[in-house]
Coordinates of C-alpha atoms and ligand atoms in Angstrom, one line a residue:
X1 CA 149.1 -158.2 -129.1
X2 CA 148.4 -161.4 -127.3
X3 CA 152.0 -162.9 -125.4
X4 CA 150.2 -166.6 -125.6
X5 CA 151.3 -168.8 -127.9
X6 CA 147.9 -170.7 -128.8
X7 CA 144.7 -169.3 -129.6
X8 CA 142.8 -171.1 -127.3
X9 CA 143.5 -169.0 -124.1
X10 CA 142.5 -165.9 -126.1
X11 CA 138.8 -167.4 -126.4
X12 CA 138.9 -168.6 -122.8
X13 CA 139.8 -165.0 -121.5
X14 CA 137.0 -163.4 -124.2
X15 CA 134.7 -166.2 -122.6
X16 CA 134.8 -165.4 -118.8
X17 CA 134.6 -161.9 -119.6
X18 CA 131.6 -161.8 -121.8
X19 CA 130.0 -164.9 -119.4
X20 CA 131.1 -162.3 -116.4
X21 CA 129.1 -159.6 -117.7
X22 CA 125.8 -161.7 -118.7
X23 CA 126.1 -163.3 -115.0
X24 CA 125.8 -160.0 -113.9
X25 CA 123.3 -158.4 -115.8
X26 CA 121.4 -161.9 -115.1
X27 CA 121.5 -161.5 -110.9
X28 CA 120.0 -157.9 -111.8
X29 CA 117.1 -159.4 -113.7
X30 CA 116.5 -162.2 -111.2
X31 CA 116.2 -159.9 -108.3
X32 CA 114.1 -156.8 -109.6
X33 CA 111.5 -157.8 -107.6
X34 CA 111.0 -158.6 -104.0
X35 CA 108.9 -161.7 -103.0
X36 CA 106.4 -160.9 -100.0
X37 CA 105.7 -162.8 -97.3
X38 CA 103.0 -162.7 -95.3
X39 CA 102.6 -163.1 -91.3
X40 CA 100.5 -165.7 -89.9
X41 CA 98.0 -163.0 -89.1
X42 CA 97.9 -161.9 -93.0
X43 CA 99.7 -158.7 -92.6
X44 CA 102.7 -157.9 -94.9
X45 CA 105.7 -158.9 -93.3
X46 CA 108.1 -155.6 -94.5
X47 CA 111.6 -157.6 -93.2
X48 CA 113.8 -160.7 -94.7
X49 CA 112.9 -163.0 -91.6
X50 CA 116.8 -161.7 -90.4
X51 CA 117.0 -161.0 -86.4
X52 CA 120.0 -160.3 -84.8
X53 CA 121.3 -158.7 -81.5
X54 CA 118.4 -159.7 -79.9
X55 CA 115.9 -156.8 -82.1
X56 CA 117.5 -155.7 -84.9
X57 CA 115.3 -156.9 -88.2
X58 CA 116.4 -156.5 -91.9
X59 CA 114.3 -154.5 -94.0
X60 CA 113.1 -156.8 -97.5
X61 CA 113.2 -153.7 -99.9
X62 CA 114.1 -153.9 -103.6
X63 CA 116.7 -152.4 -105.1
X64 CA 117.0 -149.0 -105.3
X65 CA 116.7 -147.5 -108.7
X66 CA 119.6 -145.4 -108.9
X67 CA 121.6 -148.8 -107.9
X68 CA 120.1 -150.7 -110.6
X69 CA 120.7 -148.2 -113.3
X70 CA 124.3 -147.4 -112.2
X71 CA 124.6 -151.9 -112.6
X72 CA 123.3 -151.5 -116.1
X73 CA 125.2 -148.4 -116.8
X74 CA 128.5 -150.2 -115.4
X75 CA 127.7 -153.4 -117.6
X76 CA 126.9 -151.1 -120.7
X77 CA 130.4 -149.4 -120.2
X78 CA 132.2 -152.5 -119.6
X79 CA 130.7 -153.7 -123.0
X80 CA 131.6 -150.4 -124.5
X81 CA 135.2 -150.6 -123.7
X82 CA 135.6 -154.9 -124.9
X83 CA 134.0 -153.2 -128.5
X84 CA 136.8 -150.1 -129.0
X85 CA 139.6 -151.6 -126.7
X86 CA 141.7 -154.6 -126.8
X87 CA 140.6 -156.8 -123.9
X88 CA 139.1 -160.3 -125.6
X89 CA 141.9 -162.7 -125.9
X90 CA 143.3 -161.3 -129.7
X91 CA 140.2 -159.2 -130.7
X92 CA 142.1 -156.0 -131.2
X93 CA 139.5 -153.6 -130.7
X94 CA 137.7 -150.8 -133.5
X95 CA 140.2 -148.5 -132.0
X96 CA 143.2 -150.5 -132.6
X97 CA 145.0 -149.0 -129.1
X98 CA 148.0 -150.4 -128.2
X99 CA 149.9 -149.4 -124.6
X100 CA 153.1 -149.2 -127.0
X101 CA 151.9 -147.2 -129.8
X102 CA 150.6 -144.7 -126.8
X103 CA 153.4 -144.8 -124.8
X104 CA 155.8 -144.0 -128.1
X105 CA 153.5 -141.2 -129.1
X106 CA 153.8 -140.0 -125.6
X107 CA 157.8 -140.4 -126.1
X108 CA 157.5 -139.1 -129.0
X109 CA 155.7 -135.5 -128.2
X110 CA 158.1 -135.2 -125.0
X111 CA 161.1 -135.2 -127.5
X112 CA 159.8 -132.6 -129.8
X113 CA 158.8 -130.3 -127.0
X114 CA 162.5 -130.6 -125.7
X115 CA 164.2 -130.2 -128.8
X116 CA 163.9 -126.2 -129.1
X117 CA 165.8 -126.5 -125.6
X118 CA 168.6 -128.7 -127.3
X119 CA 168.6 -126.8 -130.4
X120 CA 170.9 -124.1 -129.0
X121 CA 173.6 -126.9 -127.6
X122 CA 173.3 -128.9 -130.9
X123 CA 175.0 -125.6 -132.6
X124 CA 177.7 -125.2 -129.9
X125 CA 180.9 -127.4 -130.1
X126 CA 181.8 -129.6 -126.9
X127 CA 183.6 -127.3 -125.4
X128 CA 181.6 -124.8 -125.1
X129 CA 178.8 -127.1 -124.3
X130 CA 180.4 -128.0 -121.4
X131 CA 181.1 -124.8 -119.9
X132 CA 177.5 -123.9 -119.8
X133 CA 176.2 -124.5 -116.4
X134 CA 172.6 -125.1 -117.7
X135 CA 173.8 -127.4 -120.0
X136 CA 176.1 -129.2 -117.4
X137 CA 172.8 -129.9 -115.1
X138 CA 171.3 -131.4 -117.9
X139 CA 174.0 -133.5 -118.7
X140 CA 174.3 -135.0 -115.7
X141 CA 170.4 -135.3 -114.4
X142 CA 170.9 -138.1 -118.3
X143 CA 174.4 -139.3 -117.2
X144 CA 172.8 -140.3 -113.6
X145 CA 169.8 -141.9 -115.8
X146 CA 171.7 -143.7 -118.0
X147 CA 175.3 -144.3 -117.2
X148 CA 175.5 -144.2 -113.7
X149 CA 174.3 -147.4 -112.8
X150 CA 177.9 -148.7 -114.5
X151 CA 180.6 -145.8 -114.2
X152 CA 178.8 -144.3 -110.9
X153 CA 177.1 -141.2 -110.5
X154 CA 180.4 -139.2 -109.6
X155 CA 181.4 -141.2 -113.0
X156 CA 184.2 -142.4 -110.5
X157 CA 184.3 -146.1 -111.8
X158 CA 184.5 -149.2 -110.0
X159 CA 186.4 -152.4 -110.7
X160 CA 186.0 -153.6 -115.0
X161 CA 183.8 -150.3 -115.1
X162 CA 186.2 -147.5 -116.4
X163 CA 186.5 -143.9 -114.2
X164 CA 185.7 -141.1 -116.8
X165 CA 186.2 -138.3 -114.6
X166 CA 190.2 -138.8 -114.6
X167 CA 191.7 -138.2 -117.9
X168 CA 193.0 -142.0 -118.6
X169 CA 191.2 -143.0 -121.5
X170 CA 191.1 -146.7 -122.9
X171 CA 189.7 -145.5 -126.0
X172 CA 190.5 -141.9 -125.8
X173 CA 188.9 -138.9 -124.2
X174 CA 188.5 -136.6 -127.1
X175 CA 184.5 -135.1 -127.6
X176 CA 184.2 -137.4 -130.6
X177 CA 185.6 -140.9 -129.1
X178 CA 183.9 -140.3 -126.4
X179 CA 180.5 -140.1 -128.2
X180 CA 181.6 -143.2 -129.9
X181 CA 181.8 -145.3 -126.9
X182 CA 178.5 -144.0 -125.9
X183 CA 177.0 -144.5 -129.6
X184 CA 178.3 -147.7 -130.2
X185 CA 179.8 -149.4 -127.1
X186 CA 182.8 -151.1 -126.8
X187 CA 183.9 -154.5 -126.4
X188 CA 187.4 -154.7 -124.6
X189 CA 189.3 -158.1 -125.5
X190 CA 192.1 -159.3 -123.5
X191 CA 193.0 -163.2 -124.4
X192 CA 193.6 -165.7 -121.9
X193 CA 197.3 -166.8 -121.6
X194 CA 196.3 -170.1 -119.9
X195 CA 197.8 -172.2 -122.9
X196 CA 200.9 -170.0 -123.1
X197 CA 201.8 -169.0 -119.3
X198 CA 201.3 -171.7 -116.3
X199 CA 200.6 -170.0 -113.1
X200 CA 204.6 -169.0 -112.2
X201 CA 205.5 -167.5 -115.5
X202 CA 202.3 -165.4 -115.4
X203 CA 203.7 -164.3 -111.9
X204 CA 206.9 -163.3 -113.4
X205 CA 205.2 -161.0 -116.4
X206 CA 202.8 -159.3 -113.4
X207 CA 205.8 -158.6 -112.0
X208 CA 207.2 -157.0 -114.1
X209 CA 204.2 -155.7 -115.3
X210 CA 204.1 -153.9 -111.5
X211 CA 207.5 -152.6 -112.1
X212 CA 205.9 -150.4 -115.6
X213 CA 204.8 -147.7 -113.0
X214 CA 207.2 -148.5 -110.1
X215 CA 205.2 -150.4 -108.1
X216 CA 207.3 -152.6 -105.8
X217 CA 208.5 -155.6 -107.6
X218 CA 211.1 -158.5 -107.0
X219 CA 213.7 -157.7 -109.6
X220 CA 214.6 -161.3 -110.1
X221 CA 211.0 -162.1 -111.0
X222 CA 210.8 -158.7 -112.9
X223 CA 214.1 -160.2 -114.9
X224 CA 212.3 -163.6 -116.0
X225 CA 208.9 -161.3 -116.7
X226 CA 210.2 -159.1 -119.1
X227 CA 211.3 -161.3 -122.2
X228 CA 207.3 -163.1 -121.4
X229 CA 206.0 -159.7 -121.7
X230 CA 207.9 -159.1 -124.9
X231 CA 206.9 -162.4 -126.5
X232 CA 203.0 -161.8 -125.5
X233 CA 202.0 -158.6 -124.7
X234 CA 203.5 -156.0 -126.5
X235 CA 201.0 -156.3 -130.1
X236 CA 198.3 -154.8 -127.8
X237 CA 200.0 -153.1 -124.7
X238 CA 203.7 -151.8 -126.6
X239 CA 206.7 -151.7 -125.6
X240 CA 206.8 -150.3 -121.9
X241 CA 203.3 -150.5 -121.5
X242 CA 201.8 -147.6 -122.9
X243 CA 198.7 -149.3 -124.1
X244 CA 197.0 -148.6 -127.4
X245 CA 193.5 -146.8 -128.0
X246 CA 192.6 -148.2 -130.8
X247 CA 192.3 -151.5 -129.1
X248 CA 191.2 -150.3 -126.0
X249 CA 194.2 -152.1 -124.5
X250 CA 194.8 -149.9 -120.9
X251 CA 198.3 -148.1 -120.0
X252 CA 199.8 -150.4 -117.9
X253 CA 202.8 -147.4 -117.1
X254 CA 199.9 -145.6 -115.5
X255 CA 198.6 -145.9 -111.9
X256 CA 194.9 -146.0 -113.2
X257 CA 193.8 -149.6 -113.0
X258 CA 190.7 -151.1 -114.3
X259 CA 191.1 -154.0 -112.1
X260 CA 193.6 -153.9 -110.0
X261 CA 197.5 -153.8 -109.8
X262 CA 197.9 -156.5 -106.7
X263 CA 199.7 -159.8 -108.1
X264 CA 196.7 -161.8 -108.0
X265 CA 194.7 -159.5 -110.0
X266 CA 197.5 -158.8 -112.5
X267 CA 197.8 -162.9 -112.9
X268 CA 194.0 -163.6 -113.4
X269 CA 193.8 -161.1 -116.0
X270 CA 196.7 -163.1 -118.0
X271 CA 195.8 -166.3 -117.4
X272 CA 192.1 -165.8 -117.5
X273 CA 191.8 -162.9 -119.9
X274 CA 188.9 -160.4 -120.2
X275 CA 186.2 -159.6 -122.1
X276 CA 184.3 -155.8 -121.1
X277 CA 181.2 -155.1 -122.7
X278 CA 180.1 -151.2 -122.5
X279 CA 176.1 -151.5 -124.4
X280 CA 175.5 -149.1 -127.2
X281 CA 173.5 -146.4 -126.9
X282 CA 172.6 -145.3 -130.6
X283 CA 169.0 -147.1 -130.2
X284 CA 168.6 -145.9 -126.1
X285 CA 169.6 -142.1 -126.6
X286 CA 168.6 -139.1 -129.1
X287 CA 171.1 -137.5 -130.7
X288 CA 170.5 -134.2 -128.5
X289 CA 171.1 -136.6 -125.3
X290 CA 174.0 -138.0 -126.4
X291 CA 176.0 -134.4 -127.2
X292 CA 175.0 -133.3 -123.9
X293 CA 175.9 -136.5 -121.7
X294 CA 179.5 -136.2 -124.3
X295 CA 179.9 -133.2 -123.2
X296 CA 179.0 -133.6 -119.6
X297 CA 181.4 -136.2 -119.7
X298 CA 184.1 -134.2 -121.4
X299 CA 183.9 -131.5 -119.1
X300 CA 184.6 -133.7 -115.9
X301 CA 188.1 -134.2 -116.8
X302 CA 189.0 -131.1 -118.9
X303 CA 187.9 -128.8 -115.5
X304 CA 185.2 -127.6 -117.3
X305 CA 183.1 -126.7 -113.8
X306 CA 186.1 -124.9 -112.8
Ligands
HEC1 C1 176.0 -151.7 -118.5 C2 177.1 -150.9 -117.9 C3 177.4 -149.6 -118.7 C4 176.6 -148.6 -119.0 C5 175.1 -148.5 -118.7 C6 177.4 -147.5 -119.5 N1 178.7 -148.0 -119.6 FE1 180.2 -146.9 -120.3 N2 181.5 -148.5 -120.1 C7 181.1 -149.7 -119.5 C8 182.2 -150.6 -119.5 C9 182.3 -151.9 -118.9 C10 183.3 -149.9 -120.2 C11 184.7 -150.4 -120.5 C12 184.6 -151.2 -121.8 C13 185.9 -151.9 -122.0 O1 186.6 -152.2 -121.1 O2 186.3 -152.0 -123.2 C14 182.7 -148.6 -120.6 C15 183.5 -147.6 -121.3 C16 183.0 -146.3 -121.5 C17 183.8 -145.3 -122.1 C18 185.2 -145.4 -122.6 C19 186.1 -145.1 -121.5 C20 187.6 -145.0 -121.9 O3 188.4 -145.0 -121.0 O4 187.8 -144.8 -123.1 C21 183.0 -144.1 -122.0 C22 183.4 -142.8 -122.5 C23 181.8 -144.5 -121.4 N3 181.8 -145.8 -121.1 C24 180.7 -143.6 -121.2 C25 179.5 -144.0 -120.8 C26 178.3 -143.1 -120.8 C27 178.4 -141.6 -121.1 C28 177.3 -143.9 -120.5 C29 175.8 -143.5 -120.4 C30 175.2 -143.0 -121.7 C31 177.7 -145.2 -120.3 N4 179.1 -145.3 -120.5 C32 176.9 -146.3 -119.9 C33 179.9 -150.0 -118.9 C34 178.8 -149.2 -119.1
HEC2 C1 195.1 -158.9 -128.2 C2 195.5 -157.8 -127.4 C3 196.1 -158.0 -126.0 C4 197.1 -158.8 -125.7 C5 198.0 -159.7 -126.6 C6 197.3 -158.6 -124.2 N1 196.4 -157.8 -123.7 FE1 196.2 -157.2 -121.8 N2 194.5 -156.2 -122.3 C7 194.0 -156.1 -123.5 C8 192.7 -155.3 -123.5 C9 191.9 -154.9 -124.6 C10 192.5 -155.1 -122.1 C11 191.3 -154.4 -121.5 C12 190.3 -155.4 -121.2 C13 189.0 -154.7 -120.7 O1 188.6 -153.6 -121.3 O2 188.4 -155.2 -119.7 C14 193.7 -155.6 -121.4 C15 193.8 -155.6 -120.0 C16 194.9 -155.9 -119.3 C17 195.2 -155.7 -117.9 C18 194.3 -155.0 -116.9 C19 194.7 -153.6 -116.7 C20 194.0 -152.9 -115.6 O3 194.0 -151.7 -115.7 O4 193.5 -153.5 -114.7 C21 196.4 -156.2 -117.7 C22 197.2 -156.2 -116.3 C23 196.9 -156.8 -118.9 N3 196.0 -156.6 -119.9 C24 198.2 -157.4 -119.0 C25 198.5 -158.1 -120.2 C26 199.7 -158.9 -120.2 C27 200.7 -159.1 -119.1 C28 199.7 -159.5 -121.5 C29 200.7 -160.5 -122.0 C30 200.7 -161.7 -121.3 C31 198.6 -158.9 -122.2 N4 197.9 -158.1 -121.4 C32 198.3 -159.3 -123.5 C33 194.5 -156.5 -124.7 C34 195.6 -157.4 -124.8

């Protein structure tokens, strides 16, 4: 399929092509034969009149025939391939390739000669799956394809990119939420607090946000904070802060952070808000992929490669 938008650029490509190839076939024509010169004397004079360092001549001979032909043969594929492949402007070609029909085909055949070697995992529970060494190699050789880029390839984390190798779960870390995040992302919503918090009062709730897992905090801030965090945080993060999974709202009782537990960090979050994206991976991964990368991802907190 063409990208370009009019029609026009499609003949103009087909044009210098076909012109290309005529040009060429032309310049053969034109020079099949040599033109003779004679000396003064009215012998034949063999070279192209070209002398240089001091006595070296160039020979006039034609072409040889084995150089034409291969020429003719060259133009006659070139031809060839514009009839059964795409290559003028939109002309599609008799054989009706496309690089993406090829390439899915190829995709295709690839996944069906791996299957029979996921067919024995796709029987086993997580569990087991994740005790199996084999399968554990596998899972991670997809997890550092596909997921480390975000969560790292010791799935350690970084900051807004959740650690799965530690047993805090936003979401929950049992085999089938876990293939849920990977099938269909998540999308973690914390509102800003701009219009309900200035900058102070924010302070106060982070600390005593801080003081949830006994962080140090100043206990006159962490006074003023508490009644803020009961008015505006407890629908998502409850009542001490033990989060809630259904939301994807973190622990805040814990000492896992997502972002950070310094002040500063705490405040941006409320004043700011968030808003985490984690991209599904129904339409990226084959079923067989994603029960092994679960599992592989099970395993790494649940000392499965103990
Ligand atoms: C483009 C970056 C990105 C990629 C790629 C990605 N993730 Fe995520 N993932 C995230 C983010 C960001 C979150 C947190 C979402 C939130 O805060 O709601 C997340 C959340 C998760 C969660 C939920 C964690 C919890 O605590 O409940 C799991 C499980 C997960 N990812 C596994 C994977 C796996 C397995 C892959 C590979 C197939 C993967 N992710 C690929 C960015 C990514
Ligand atoms: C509507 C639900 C909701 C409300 C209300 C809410 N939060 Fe959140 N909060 C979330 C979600 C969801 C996340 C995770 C965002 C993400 O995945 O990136 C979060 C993240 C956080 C974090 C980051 C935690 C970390 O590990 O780094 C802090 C801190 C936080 N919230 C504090 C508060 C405070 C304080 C309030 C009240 C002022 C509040 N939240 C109100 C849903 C909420």
């Amino acid at each position: 399929m063409s990208d370009f938008f009019s029609a026009g650029w499609g003949y103009y490509i087909a044009a210098i092509s076909l012109i290309g190839i005529a040009w060429c076939l032309w310049l053969l024509w034109s020079q099949r034969k040599t033109t003779v010169q004679l000396k003064p004397d009215g012998s034949v004079d063999d070279t192209t009149g070209h002398v240089w360092d001091g006595d070296l001549r160039e020979l006039n001979n034609p072409l040889p025939r084995w150089w034409a032909w291969m020429f003719i043969l060259a133009c006659v594929f070139g031809l060839a391939y514009l009839v059964l492949y795409p290559g003028l402007g939109t002309y599609k070609g008799t054989l009706q390739y496309t690089t993406r029909d090829a390439l899915a085909k190829q995709q295709a055949e690839v996944e069906a000669s791996v299957r029979p070697l996921y067919a024995k995992y796709m029987q086993m529970d997580v569990p087991a799956i994740a005790k199996d060494s084999q399968a554990r190699e596998i899972g991670q050789r997809l997890f550092l394809n596909y997921c480390a880029q975000c969560h790292g390839s010791d799935a350690g984390g970084s900051k807004g990119f959740p650690n799965l190798t530690d047993g805090d779960w936003l979401y929950g870390g049992e085999p089938d939420t876990i293939t849920q995040s990977i099938l269909k992302g998540r999308n973690g919503i914390m509102p800003p607090f701009a219009a309900q918090l200035d900058g102070s009062k924010a302070g106060d709730v982070a600390q005593y946000v801080r003081s949830l897992s006994g962080l140090p905090a100043d206990p006159i801030r962490v006074a003023r904070g508490e009644p803020l965090y009961k008015a505006n945080c407890v629908a998502c993060h409850g009542a001490g802060g033990k989060g809630n999974q259904a939301l994807g709202a973190p622990n805040l009782s814990d000492r896992t952070w997502l972002y950070g537990s310094s002040e500063r960090t705490i405040v941006e979050t409320i004043l700011k808000g968030r808003n985490n994206v984690m991209p599904a991976h129904e339409e990226i991964l084959t079923p067989e992929k994603v029960r092994m990368i679960s599992a592989y991802v099970w395993g790494l907190s649940n000392g499965a490669a103990r």
